[in-house]
Short mmCIF file of C-alpha atoms in Angstrom, two decimals:
data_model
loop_
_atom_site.label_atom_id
_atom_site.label_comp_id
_atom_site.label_asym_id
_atom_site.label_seq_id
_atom_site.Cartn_x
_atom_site.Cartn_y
_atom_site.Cartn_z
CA UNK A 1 -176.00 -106.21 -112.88
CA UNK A 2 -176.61 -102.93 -111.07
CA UNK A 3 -175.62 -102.48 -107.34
CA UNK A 4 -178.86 -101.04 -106.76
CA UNK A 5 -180.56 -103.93 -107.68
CA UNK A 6 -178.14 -106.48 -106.70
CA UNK A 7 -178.54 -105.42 -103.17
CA UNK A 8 -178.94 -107.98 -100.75
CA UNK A 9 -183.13 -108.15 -100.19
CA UNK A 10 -182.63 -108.08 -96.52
CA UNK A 11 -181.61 -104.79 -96.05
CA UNK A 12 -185.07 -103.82 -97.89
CA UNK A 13 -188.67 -104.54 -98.08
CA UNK A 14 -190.45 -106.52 -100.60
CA UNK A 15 -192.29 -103.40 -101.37
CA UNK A 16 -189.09 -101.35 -101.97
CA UNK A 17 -187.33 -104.20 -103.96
CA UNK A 18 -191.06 -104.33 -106.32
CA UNK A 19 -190.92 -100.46 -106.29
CA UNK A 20 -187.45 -100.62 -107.44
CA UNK A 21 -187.77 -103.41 -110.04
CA UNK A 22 -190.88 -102.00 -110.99
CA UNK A 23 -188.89 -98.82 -112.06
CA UNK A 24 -185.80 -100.74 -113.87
CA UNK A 25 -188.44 -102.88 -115.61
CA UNK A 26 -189.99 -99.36 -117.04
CA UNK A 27 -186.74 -98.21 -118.40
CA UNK A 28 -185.82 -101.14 -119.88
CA UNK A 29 -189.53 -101.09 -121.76
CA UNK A 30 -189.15 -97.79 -122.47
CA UNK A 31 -185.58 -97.81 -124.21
CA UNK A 32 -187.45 -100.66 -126.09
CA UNK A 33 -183.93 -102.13 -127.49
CA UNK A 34 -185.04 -105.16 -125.22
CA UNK A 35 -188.20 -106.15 -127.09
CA UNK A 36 -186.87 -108.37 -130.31
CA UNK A 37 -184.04 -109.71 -128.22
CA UNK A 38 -186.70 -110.94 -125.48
CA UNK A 39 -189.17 -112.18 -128.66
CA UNK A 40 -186.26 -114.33 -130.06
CA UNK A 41 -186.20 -115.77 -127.21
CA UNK A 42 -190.10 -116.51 -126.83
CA UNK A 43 -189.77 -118.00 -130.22
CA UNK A 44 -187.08 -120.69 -129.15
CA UNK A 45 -188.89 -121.66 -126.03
CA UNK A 46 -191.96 -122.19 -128.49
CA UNK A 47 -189.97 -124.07 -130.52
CA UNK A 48 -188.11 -126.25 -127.39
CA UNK A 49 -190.98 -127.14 -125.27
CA UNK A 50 -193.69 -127.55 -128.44
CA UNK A 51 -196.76 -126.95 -126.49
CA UNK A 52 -200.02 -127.64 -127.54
CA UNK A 53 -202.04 -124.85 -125.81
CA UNK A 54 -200.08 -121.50 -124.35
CA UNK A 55 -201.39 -119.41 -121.56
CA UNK A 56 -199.99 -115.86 -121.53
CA UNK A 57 -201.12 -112.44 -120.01
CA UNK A 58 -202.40 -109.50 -121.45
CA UNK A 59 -199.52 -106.70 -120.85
CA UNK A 60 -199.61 -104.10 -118.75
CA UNK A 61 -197.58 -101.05 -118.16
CA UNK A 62 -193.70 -102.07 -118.64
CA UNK A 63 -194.69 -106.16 -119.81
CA UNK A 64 -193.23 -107.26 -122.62
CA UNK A 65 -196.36 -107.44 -124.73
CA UNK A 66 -196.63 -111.19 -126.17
CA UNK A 67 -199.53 -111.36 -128.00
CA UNK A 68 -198.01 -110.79 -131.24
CA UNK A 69 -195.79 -113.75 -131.12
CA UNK A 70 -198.51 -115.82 -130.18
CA UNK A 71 -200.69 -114.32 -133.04
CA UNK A 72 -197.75 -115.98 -134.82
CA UNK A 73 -197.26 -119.00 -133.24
CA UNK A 74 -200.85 -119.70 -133.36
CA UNK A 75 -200.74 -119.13 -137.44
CA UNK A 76 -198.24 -121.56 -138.01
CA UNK A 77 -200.63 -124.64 -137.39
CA UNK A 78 -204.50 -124.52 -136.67
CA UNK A 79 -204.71 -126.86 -133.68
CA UNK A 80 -202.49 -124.75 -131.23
CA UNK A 81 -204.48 -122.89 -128.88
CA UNK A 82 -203.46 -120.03 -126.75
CA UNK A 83 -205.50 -118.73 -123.49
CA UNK A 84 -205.73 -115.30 -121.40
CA UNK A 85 -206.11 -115.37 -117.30
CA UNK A 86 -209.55 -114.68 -115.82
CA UNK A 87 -210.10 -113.71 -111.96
CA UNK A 88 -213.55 -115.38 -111.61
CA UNK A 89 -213.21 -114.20 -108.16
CA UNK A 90 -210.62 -112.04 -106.58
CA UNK A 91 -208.44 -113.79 -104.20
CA UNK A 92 -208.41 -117.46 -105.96
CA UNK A 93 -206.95 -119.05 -108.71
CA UNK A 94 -207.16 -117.69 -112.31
CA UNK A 95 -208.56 -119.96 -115.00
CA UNK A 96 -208.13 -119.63 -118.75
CA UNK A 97 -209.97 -118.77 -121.60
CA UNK A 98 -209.46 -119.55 -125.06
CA UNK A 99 -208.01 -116.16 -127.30
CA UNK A 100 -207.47 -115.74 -130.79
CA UNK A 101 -206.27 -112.55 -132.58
CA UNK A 102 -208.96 -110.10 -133.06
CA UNK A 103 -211.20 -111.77 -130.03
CA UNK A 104 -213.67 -109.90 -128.26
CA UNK A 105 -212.86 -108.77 -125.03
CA UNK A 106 -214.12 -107.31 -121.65
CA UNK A 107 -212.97 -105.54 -119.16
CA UNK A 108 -212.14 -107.93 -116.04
CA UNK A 109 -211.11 -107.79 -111.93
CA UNK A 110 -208.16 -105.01 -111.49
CA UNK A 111 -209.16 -103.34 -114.95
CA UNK A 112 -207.50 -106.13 -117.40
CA UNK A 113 -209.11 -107.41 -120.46
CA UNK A 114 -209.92 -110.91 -120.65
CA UNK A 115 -211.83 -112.43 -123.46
CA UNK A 116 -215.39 -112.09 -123.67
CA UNK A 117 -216.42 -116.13 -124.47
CA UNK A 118 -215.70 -117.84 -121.29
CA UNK A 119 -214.30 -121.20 -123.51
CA UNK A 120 -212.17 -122.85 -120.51
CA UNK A 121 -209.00 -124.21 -121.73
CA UNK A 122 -205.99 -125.40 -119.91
CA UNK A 123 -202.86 -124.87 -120.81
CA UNK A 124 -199.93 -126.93 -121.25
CA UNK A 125 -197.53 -124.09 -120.88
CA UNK A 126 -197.72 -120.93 -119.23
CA UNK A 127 -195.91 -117.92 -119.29
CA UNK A 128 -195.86 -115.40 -116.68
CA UNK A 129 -194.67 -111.60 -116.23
CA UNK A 130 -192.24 -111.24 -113.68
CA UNK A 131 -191.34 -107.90 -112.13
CA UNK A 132 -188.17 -109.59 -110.83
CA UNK A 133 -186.60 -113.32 -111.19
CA UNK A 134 -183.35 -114.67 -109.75
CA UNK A 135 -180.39 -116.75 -110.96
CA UNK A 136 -182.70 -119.89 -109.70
CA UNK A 137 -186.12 -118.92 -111.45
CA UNK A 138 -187.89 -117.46 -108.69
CA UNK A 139 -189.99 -115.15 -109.57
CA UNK A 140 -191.37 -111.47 -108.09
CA UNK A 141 -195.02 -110.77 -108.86
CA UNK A 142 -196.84 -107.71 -107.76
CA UNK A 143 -197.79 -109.07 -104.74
CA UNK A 144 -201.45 -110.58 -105.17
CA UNK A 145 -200.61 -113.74 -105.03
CA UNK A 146 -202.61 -115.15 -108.02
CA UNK A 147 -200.16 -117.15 -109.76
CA UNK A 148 -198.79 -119.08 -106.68
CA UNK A 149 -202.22 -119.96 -105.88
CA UNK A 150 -202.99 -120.95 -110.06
CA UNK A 151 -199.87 -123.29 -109.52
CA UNK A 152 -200.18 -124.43 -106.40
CA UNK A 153 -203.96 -125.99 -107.47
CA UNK A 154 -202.61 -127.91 -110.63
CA UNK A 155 -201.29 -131.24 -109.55
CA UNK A 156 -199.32 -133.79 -111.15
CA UNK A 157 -199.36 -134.45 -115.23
CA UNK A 158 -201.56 -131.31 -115.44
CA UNK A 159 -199.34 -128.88 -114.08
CA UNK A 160 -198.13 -126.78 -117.47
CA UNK A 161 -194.17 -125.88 -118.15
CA UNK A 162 -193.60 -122.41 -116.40
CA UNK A 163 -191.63 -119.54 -118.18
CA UNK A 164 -191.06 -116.40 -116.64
CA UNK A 165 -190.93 -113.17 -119.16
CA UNK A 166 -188.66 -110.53 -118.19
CA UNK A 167 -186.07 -107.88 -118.82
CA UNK A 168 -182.40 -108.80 -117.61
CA UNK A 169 -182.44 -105.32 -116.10
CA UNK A 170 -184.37 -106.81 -113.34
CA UNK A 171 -182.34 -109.76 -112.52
CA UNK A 172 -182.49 -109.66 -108.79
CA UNK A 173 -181.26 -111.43 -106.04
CA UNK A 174 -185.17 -112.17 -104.16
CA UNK A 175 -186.29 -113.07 -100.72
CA UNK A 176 -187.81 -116.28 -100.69
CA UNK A 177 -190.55 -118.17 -98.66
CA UNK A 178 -191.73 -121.66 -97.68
CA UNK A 179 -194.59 -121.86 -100.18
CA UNK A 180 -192.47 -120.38 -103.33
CA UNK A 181 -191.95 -122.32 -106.36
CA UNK A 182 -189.42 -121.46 -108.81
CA UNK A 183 -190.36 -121.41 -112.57
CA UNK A 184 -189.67 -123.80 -115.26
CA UNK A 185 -187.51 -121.26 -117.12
CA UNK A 186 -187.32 -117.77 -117.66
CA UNK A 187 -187.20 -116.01 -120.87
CA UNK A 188 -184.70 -112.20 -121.19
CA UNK A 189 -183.46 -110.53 -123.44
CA UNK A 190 -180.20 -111.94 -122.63
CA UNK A 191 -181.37 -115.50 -123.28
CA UNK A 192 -183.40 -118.88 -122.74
CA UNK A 193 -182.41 -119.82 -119.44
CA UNK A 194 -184.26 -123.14 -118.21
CA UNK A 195 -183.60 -125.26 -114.81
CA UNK A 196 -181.92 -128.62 -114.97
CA UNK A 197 -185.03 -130.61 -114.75
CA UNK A 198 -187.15 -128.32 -117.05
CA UNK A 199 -185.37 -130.26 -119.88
CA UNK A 200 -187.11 -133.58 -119.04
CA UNK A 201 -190.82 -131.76 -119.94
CA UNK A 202 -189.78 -130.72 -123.07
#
């Protein structure tokens, strides 16, 4: 790991640290070396936590872009469905909507294409971009706040395995508040890397 982005988080602000990650996360895209390491990956959490329904994210700038290995995934066996976030209204939870290869979309809230059918469908596992994650699967978003709310309204049985997806470049030791909730696992190009307890919801 980098010094820079080791640095203890105190000494900066969250916007720096995002500003900062934001950048290593670019290079590492970029050099795109990353990419079928980090799909591997995706492919054995598939396989480990067998979900019925995924929910993903469409990329943007410096994301590892997952939609082909759900393409695949989906492929493999007609009753898996996969699902795209939709801000119905900015400021609250996303929901999901059911996405197949080739699907029409729209554009949505903050520019991102999300698929034209509104078909609800919730999903059973989730993974998430992260701009930053720690040694404890705590993840850095971009700062709006729409996944902790998404989480924070499933309850109970509902609530899908989390997976952060990330480049190890932005391994990062994170501030941390009352109302965060680490992730189920997170998913590098250096490996599968899933909490104690995740293994019980496989």
């Amino acid at each position: 790991m980098s010094e820079s982005i080791a640095r203890n988080p105190s000494e900066e602000s969250k916007a720096e640290l995002r500003k900062r990650l934001l950048r290593a996360r670019g290079e590492a895209a970029a050099a795109g070396r990353a990419d079928d390491l980090v799909a591997a990956r995706l492919r054995e959490a598939l396989a480990h936590y067998r979900p019925h329904a995924v929910g993903f994210y469409w990329p943007l700038a410096g994301e590892f872009d997952a939609r082909a290995i759900i393409g695949e995934w989906l492929a493999q066996d007609v009753r898996r469905q996969a699902a795209l976030p939709v801000v119905a209204m900015k400021g609250h939870a996303l929901q999901f909507h059911a996405w197949a290869p080739g699907a029409p979309m729209r554009i949505g809230h903050h520019r991102i294409p999300e698929p034209e059918q509104a078909r609800p469908l919730l999903p059973d596992l989730l993974l998430i971009p992260c701009v930053g994650f720690d040694d404890d699967g705590y993840r850095l978003g971009y700062g709006g706040g729409y996944y902790d709310r998404t989480l924070a309204a499933w309850e109970g049985t509902s609530k899908p395995v989390t997976i952060g997806i990330g480049y190890e470049a932005c391994r990062a030791t994170l501030p941390r508040e009352l109302h965060d909730v680490p992730l189920d696992a997170i998913v590098s190009d250096a490996g599968l890397f899933a909490r104690a307890h995740a293994s019980d919801r496989s």
